[in-house]
Tab-separated table of C-alpha atoms in Angstrom:
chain	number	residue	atom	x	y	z
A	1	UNK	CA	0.000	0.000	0.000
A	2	UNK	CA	1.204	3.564	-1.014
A	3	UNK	CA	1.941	6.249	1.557
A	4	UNK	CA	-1.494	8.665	1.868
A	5	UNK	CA	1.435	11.865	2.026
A	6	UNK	CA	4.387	12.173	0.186
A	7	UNK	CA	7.381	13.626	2.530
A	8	UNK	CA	6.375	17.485	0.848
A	9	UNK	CA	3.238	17.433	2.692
A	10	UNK	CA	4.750	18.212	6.280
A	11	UNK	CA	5.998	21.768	4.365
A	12	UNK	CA	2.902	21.758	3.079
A	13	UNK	CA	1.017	21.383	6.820
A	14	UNK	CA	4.046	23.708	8.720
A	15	UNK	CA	2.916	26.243	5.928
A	16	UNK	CA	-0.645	26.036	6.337
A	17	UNK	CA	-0.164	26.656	10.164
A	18	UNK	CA	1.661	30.238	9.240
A	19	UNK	CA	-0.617	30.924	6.727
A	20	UNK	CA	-3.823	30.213	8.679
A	21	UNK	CA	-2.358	32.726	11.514
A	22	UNK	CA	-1.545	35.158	8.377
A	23	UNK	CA	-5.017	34.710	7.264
A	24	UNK	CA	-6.432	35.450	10.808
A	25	UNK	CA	-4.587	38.260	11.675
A	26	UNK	CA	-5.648	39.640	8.073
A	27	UNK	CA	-9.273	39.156	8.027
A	28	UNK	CA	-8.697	41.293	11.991
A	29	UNK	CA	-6.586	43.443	9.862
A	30	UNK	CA	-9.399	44.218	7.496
A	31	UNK	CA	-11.996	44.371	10.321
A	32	UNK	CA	-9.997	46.800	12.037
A	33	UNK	CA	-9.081	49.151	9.104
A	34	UNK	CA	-12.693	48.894	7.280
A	35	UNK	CA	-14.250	50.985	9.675
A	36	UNK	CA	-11.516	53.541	9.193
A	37	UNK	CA	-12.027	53.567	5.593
A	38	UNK	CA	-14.154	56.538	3.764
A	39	UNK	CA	-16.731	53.753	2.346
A	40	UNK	CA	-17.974	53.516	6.079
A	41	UNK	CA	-16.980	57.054	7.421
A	42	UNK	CA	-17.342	59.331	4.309
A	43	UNK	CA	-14.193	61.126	4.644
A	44	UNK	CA	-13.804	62.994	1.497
A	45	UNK	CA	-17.020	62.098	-0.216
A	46	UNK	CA	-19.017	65.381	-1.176
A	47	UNK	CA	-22.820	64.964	0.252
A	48	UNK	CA	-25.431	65.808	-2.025
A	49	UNK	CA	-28.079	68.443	-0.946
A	50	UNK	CA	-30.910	69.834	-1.856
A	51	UNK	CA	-29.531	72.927	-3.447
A	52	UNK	CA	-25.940	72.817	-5.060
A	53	UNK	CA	-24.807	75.166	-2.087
A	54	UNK	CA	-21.087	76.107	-2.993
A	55	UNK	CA	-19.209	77.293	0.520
A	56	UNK	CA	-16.161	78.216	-2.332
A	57	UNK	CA	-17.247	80.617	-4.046
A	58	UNK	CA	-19.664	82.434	-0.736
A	59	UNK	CA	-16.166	81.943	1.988
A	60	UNK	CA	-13.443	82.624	-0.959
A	61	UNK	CA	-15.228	84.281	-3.547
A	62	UNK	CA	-17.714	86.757	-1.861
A	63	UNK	CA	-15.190	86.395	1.675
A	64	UNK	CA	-17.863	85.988	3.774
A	65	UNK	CA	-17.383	84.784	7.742
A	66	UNK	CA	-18.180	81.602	8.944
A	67	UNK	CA	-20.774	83.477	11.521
A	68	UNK	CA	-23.172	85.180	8.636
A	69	UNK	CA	-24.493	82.367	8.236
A	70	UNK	CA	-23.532	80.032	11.179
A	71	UNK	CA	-24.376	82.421	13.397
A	72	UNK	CA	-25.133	80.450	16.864
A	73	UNK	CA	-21.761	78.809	16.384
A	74	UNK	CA	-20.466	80.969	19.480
A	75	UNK	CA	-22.936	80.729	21.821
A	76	UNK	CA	-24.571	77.086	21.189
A	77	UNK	CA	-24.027	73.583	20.854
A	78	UNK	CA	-25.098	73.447	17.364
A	79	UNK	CA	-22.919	75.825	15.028
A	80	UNK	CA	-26.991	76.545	13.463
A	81	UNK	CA	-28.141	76.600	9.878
A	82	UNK	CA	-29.041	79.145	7.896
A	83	UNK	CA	-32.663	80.239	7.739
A	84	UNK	CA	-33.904	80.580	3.886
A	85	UNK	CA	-34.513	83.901	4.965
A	86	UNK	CA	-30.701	84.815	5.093
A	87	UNK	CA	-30.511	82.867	1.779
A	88	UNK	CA	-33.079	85.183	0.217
A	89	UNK	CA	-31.366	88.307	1.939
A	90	UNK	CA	-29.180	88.402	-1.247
A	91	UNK	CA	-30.765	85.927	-3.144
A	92	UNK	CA	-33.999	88.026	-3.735
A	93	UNK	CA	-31.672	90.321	-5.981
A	94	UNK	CA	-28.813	87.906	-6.935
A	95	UNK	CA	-29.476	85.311	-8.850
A	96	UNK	CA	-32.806	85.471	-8.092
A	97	UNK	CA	-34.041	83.946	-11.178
A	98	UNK	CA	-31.342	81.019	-11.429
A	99	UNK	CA	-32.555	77.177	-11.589
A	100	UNK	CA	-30.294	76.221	-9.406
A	101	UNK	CA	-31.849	78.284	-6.669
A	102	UNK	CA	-35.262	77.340	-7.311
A	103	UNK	CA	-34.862	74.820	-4.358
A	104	UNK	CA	-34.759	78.133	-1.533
A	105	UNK	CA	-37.040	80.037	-3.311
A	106	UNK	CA	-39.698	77.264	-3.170
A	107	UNK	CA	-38.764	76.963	1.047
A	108	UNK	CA	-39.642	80.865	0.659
A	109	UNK	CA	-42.655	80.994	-0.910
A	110	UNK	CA	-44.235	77.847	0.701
A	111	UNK	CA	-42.525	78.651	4.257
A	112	UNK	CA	-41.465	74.604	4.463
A	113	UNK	CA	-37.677	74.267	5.277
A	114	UNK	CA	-34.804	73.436	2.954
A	115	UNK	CA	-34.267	69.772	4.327
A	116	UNK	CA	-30.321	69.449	4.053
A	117	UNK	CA	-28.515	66.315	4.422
A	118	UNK	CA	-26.081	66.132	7.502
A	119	UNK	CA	-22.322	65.941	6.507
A	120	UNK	CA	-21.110	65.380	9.887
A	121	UNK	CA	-23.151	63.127	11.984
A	122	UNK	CA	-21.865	62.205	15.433
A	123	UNK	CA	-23.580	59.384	17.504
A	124	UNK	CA	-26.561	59.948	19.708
A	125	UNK	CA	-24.435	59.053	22.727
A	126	UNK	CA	-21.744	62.214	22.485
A	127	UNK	CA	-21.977	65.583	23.743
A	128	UNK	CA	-20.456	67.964	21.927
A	129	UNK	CA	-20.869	71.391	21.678
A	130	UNK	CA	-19.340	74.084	19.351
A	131	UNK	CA	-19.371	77.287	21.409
A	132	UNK	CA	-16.583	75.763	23.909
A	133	UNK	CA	-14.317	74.571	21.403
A	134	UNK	CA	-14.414	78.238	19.249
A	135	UNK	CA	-14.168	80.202	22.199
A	136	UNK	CA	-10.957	78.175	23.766
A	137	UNK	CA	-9.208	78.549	20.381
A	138	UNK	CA	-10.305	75.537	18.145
A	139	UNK	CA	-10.431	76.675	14.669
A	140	UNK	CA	-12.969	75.639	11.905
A	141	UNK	CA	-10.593	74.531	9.783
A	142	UNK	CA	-9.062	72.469	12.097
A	143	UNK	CA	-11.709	69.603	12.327
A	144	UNK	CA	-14.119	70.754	9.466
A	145	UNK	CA	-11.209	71.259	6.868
A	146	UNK	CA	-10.733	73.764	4.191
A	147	UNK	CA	-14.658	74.191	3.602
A	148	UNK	CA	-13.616	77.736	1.979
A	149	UNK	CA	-12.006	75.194	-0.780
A	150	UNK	CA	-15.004	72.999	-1.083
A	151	UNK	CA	-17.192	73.364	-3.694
A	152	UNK	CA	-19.625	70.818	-2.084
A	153	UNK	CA	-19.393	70.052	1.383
A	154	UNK	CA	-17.683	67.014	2.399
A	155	UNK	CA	-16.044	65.272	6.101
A	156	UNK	CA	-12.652	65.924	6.490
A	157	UNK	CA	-12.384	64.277	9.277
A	158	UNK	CA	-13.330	60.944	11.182
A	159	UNK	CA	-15.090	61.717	14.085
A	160	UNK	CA	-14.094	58.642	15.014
A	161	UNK	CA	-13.459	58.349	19.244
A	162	UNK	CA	-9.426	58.278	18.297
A	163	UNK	CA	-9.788	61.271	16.271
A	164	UNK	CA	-11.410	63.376	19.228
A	165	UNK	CA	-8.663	62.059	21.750
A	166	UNK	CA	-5.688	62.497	19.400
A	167	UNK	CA	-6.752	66.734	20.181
A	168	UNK	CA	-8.821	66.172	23.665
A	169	UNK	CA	-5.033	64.078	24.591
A	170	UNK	CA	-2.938	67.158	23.795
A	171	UNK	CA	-4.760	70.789	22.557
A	172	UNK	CA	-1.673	71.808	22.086
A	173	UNK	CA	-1.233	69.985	18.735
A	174	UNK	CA	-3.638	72.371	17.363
A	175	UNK	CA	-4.895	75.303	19.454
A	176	UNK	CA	-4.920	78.921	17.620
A	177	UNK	CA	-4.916	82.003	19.248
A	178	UNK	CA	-8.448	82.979	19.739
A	179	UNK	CA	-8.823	85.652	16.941
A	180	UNK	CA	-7.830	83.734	14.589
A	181	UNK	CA	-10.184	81.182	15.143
A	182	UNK	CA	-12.539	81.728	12.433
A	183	UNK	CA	-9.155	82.554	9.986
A	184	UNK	CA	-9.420	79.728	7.063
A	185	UNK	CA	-5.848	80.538	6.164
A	186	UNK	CA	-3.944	80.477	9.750
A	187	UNK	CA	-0.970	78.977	10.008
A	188	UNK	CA	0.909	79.125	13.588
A	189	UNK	CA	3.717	81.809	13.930
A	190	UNK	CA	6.617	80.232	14.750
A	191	UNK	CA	6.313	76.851	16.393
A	192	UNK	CA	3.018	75.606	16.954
A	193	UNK	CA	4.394	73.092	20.246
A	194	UNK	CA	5.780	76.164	21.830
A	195	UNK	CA	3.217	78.271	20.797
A	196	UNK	CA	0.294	75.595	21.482
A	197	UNK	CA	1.808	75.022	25.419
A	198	UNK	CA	1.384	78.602	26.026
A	199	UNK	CA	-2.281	79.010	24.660
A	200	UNK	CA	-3.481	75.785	26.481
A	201	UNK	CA	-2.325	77.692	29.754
A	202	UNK	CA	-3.704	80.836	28.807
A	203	UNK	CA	-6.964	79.742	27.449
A	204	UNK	CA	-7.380	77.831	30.854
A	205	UNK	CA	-8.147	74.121	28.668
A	206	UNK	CA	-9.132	71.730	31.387
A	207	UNK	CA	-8.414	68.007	31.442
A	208	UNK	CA	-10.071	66.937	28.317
A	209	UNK	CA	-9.740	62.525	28.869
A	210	UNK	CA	-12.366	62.319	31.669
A	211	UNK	CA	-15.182	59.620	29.987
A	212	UNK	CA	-17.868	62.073	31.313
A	213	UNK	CA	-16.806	65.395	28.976
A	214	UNK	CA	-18.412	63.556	25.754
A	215	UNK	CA	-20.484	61.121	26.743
A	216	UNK	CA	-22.823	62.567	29.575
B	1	UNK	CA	-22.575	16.084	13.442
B	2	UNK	CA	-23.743	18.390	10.933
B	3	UNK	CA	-26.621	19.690	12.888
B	4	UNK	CA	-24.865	20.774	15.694
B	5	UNK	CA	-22.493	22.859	12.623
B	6	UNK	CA	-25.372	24.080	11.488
B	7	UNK	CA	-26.515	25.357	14.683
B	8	UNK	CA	-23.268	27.092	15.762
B	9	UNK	CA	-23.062	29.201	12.338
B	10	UNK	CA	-26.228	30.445	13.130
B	11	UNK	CA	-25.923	31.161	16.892
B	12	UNK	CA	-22.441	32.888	15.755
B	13	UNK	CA	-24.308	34.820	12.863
B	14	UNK	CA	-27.128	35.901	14.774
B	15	UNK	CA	-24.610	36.985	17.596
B	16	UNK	CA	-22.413	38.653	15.362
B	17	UNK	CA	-25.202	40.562	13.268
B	18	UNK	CA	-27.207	42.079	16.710
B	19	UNK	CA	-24.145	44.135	17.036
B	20	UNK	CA	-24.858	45.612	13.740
B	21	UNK	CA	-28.085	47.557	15.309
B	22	UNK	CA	-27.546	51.106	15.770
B	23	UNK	CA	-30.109	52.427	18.274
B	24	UNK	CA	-27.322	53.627	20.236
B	25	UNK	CA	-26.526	56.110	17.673
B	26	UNK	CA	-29.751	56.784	16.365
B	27	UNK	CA	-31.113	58.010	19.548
B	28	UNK	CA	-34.863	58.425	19.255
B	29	UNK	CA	-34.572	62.422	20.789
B	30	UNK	CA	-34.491	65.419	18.262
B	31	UNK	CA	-31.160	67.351	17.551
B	32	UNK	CA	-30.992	70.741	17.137
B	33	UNK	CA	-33.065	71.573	13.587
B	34	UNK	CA	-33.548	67.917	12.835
B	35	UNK	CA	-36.632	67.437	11.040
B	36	UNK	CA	-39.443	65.696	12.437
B	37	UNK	CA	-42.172	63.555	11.355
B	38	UNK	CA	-44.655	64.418	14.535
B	39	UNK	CA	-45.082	67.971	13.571
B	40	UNK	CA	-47.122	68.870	10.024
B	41	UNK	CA	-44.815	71.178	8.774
B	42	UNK	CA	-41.391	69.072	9.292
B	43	UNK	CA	-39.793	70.837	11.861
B	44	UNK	CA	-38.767	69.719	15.029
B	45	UNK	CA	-37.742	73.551	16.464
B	46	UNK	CA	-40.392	75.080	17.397
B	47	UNK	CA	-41.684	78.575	17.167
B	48	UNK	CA	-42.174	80.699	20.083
B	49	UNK	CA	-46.079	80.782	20.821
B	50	UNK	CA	-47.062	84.543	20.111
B	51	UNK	CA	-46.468	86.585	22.785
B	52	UNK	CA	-44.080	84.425	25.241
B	53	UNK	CA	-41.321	86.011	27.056
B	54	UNK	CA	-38.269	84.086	27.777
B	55	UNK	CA	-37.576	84.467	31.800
B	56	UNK	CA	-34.979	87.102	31.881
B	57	UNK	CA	-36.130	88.716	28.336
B	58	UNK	CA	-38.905	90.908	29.152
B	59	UNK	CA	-38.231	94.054	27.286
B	60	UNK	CA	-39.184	96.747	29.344
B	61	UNK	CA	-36.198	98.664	28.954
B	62	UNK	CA	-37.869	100.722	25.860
B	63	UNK	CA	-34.752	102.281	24.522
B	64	UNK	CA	-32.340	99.345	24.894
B	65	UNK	CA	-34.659	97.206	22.874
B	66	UNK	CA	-36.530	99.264	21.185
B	67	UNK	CA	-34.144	102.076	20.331
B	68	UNK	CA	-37.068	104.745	20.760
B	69	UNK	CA	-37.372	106.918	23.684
B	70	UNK	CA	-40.852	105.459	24.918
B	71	UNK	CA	-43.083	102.052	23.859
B	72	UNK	CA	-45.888	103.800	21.637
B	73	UNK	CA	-43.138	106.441	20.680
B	74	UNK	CA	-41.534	107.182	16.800
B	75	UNK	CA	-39.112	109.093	18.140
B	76	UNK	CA	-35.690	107.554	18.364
B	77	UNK	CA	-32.806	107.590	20.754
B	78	UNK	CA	-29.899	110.134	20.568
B	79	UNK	CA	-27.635	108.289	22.796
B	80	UNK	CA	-26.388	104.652	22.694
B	81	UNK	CA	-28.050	103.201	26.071
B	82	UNK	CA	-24.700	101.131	26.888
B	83	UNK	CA	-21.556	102.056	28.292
B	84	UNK	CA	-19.507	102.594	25.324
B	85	UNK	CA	-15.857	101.645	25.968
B	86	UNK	CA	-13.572	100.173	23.970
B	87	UNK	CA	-14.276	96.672	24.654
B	88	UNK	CA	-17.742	97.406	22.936
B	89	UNK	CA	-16.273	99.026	20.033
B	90	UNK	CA	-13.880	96.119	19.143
B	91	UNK	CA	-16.538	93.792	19.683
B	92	UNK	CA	-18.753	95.627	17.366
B	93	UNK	CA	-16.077	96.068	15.153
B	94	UNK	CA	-16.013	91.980	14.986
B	95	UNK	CA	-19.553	92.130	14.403
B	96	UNK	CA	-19.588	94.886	11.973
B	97	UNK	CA	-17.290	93.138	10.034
B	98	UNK	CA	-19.380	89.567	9.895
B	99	UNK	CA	-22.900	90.669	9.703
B	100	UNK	CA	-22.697	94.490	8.335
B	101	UNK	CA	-19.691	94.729	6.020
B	102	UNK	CA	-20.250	92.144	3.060
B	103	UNK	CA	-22.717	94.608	1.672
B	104	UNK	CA	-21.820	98.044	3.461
B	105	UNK	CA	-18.353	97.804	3.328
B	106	UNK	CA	-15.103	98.002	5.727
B	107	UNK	CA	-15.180	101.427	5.882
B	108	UNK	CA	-19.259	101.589	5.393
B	109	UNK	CA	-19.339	103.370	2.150
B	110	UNK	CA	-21.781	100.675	0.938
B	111	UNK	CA	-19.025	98.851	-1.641
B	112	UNK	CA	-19.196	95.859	0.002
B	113	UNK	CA	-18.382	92.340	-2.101
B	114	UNK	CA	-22.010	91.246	-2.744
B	115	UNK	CA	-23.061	95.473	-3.863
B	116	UNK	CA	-19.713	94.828	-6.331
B	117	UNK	CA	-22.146	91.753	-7.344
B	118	UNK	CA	-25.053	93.142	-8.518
B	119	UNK	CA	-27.073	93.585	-4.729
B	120	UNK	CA	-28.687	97.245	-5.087
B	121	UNK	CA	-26.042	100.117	-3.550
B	122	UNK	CA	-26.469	100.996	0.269
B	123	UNK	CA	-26.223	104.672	1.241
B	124	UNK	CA	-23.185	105.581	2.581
B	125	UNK	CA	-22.676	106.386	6.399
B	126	UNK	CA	-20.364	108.955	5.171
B	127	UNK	CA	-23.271	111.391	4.302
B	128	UNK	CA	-24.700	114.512	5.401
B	129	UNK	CA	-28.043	112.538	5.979
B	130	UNK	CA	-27.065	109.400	7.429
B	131	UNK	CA	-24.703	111.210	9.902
B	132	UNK	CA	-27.304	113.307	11.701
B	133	UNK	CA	-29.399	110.223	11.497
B	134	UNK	CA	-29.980	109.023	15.695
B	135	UNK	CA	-28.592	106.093	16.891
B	136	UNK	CA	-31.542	104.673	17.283
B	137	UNK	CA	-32.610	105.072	13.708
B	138	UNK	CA	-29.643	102.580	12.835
B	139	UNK	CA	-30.949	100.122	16.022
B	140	UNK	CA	-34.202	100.014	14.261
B	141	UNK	CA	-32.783	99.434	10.525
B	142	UNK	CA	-30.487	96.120	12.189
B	143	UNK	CA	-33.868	95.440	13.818
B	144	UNK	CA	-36.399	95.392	11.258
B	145	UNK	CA	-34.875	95.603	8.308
B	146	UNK	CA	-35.230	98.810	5.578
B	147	UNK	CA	-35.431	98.527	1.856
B	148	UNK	CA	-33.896	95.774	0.433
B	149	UNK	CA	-32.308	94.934	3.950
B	150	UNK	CA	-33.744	92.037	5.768
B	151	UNK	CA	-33.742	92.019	9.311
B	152	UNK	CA	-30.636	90.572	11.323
B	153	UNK	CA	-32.607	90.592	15.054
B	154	UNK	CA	-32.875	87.053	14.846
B	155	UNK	CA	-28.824	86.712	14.458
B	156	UNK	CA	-26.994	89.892	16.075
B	157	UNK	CA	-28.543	90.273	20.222
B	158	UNK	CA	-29.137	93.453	21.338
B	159	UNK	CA	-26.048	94.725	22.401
B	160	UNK	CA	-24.571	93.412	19.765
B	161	UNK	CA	-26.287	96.354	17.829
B	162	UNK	CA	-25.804	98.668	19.481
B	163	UNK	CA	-21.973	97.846	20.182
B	164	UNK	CA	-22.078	97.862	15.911
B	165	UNK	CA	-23.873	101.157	16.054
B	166	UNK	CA	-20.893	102.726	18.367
B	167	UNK	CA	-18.488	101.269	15.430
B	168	UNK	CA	-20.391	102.884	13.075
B	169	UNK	CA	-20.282	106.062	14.689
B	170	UNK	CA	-16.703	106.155	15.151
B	171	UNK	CA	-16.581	104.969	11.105
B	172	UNK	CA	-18.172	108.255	10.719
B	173	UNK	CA	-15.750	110.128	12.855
B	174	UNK	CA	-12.717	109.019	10.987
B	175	UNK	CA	-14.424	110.594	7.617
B	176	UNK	CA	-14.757	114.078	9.693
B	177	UNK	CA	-12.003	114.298	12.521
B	178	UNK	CA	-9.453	116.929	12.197
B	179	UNK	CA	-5.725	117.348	13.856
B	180	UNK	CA	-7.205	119.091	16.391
B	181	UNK	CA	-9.340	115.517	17.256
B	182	UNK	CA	-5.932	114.254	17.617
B	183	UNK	CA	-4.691	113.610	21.403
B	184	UNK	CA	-1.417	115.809	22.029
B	185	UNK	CA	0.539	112.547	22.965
B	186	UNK	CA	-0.173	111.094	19.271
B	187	UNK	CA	0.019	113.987	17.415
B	188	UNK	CA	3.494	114.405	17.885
B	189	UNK	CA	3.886	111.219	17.161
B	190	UNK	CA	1.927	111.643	13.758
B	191	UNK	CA	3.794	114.727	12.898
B	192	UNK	CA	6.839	113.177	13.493
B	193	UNK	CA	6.391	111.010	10.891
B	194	UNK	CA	5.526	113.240	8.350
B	195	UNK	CA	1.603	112.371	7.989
């Protein structure tokens, strides 16, 4: 009777038991990174909305402030959206007979809100509040991106827990002096670890780790 | 033998699918704006019911919220009913330069970036008219709107207008002020260097 396995077939079995691990430690691998990826957080992919608002050409173009339209941001949780009455505060002269406004001058004439689609959509379960983080020195720019660059709005970042700690762990990485909070351009005079240390002290940032800060 | 397979994909599929669910993050509570099904017209923020007064808002201080000099009164105020220092004047700088200036301009002779696109031409504060206009002429423009001008109540507070009135007002004083305006200490400074 022949042998079932020729002598090859222990390399064969030694190599299965490395490859198995490799193929476990993959598939976590894979698991672990998926979640990370844009197809599950949307990092980088433009929303669509209801009107082909461009925040280009009305931050860079017209060089308009964050706050003419966003205009709770300091004082609220939410950073607030527009009304279609500060829309149509231009828009009844500009434009004002362009198809690609018809959208807000329906909301206007009907008095039913422009339903826009959230772009940054953080769980049910965290706090978070914008007035505290603009008026200790966070900039826009810092977690929303460039939106003065963005034609249509997309995430720049995460929100993933990580991403909040990586700043909540050390402010200093990327606090701005407060008047320059709502700068889309600012870029830290001299070196932002030095400069950062000094702000965090100034500013008065509390211990930012305890569980209880986001999820209350 | 194959059952009991059988039955421990499933168990593990059905375990490993409940942690799919996401009612955790899709709290059933409204955020602000959200829209909402429960209300006919879609909105989950409400309106104030006609008449309410939010504790701590009642506005019986005519000319601070009113900007005229009594409730059934046209007359308007001559004097800005806040301290004006200079923390009020850089602050309504700031807010002069969010709210005011993309249509009025820096400097408030009405070239702002959306007049240079087509919106109709605001008067300038730099005019005979607008400067002997009260102060409480310009409250009640921020507050209700004039012309083409919608009204910004529901985004700049109270003082907030009034600390972009006092801006305004010293906009109009840098048209008009003389050497004389000048405080001794700069004004050797300024002629120093040759201005």
């Amino acid at each position: 009777m022949s042998q079932l396995f020729r002598p090859g077939a222990n390399t064969f079995a030694k190599a299965s038991v490395i490859a198995g691990l490799g193929v476990a430690l993959g598939l976590g691998g894979i698991l672990n990174n998926i979640e990370r990826t844009s197809y599950v957080t949307d990092v980088n992919v433009p929303r669509d909305q209801p009107v082909m608002f461009t925040h280009k050409h009305h931050v860079s173009g017209v060089g308009m402030d964050c706050r003419y339209c966003h205009s709770s941001v300091e004082v609220s949780s939410s950073a607030g959206i527009p009304s279609t009455e500060v829309c149509m505060g231009c828009h009844s002269q500009i434009w004002s007979e362009a198809p690609i406004l018809e959208p807000v001058r329906e909301s206007w004439r009907s008095g039913r809100s422009i339903q826009w689609n959230r772009v940054h959509d953080l769980p049910g379960y965290v706090y978070f509040n914008h007035s505290i983080h603009v008026t200790k020195g966070m900039g826009c720019q810092t977690c929303h991106g460039q939106v003065d660059k963005m034609p249509m709005v997309w995430k720049e970042n995460t929100l993933l827990m990580e991403w909040c700690l990586d700043c909540h762990r050390a402010p200093e990485k990327y606090i701005r002096p407060k008047d320059q909070v709502f700068n889309m351009e600012y870029k830290p005079a001299g070196n932002q670890a030095e400069l950062g240390a000094k702000l965090v002290a100034e500013y008065k940032v509390r211990k930012l780790t305890d569980c209880s800060i986001c999820h209350r | 033998m194959p059952k009991r397979i059988t039955l421990a994909v499933i168990v593990t599929v059905a375990a490993l699918a409940t942690g799919c669910r996401q009612d955790m993050h899709d709290q059933p509570r409204y955020r602000p704006l959200a829209a909402s099904t429960f209300f006919p017209d879609g909105r989950s923020a409400r309106p104030a019911v006609e008449g309410a007064v939010a504790r701590g808002y009642l506005k019986n201080d005519i000319p601070l919220y009113y900007g005229k000099v009594a409730r059934e009164s046209k007359e308007f105020v001559t004097d800005i009913p806040v301290k004006v220092d200079k923390a009020l004047l850089t602050r309504g700088q700031d807010r002069y330069n969010i709210y005011c200036s993309p249509c009025h301009g820096a400097s408030g002779d009405g070239e702002g970036m959306v007049v240079q696109r087509g919106l109709k031409h605001p008067p300038t504060y730099h005019s005979d008219k607008m400067h002997k206009q009260p102060v409480g002429y310009y409250f009640d423009v921020i507050t209700n709107g004039f012309g083409v001008m919608p009204s910004y109540a529901s985004r700049i507070p109270v003082n907030d207008r009034w600390a972009i009135i006092a801006y305004v007002r010293a906009l109009q004083l840098s048209r008009t002020a003389t050497l004389d305006d000048v405080p001794p200490a700069e004004r050797a400074r300024l002629e120093a260097s040759g201005q």
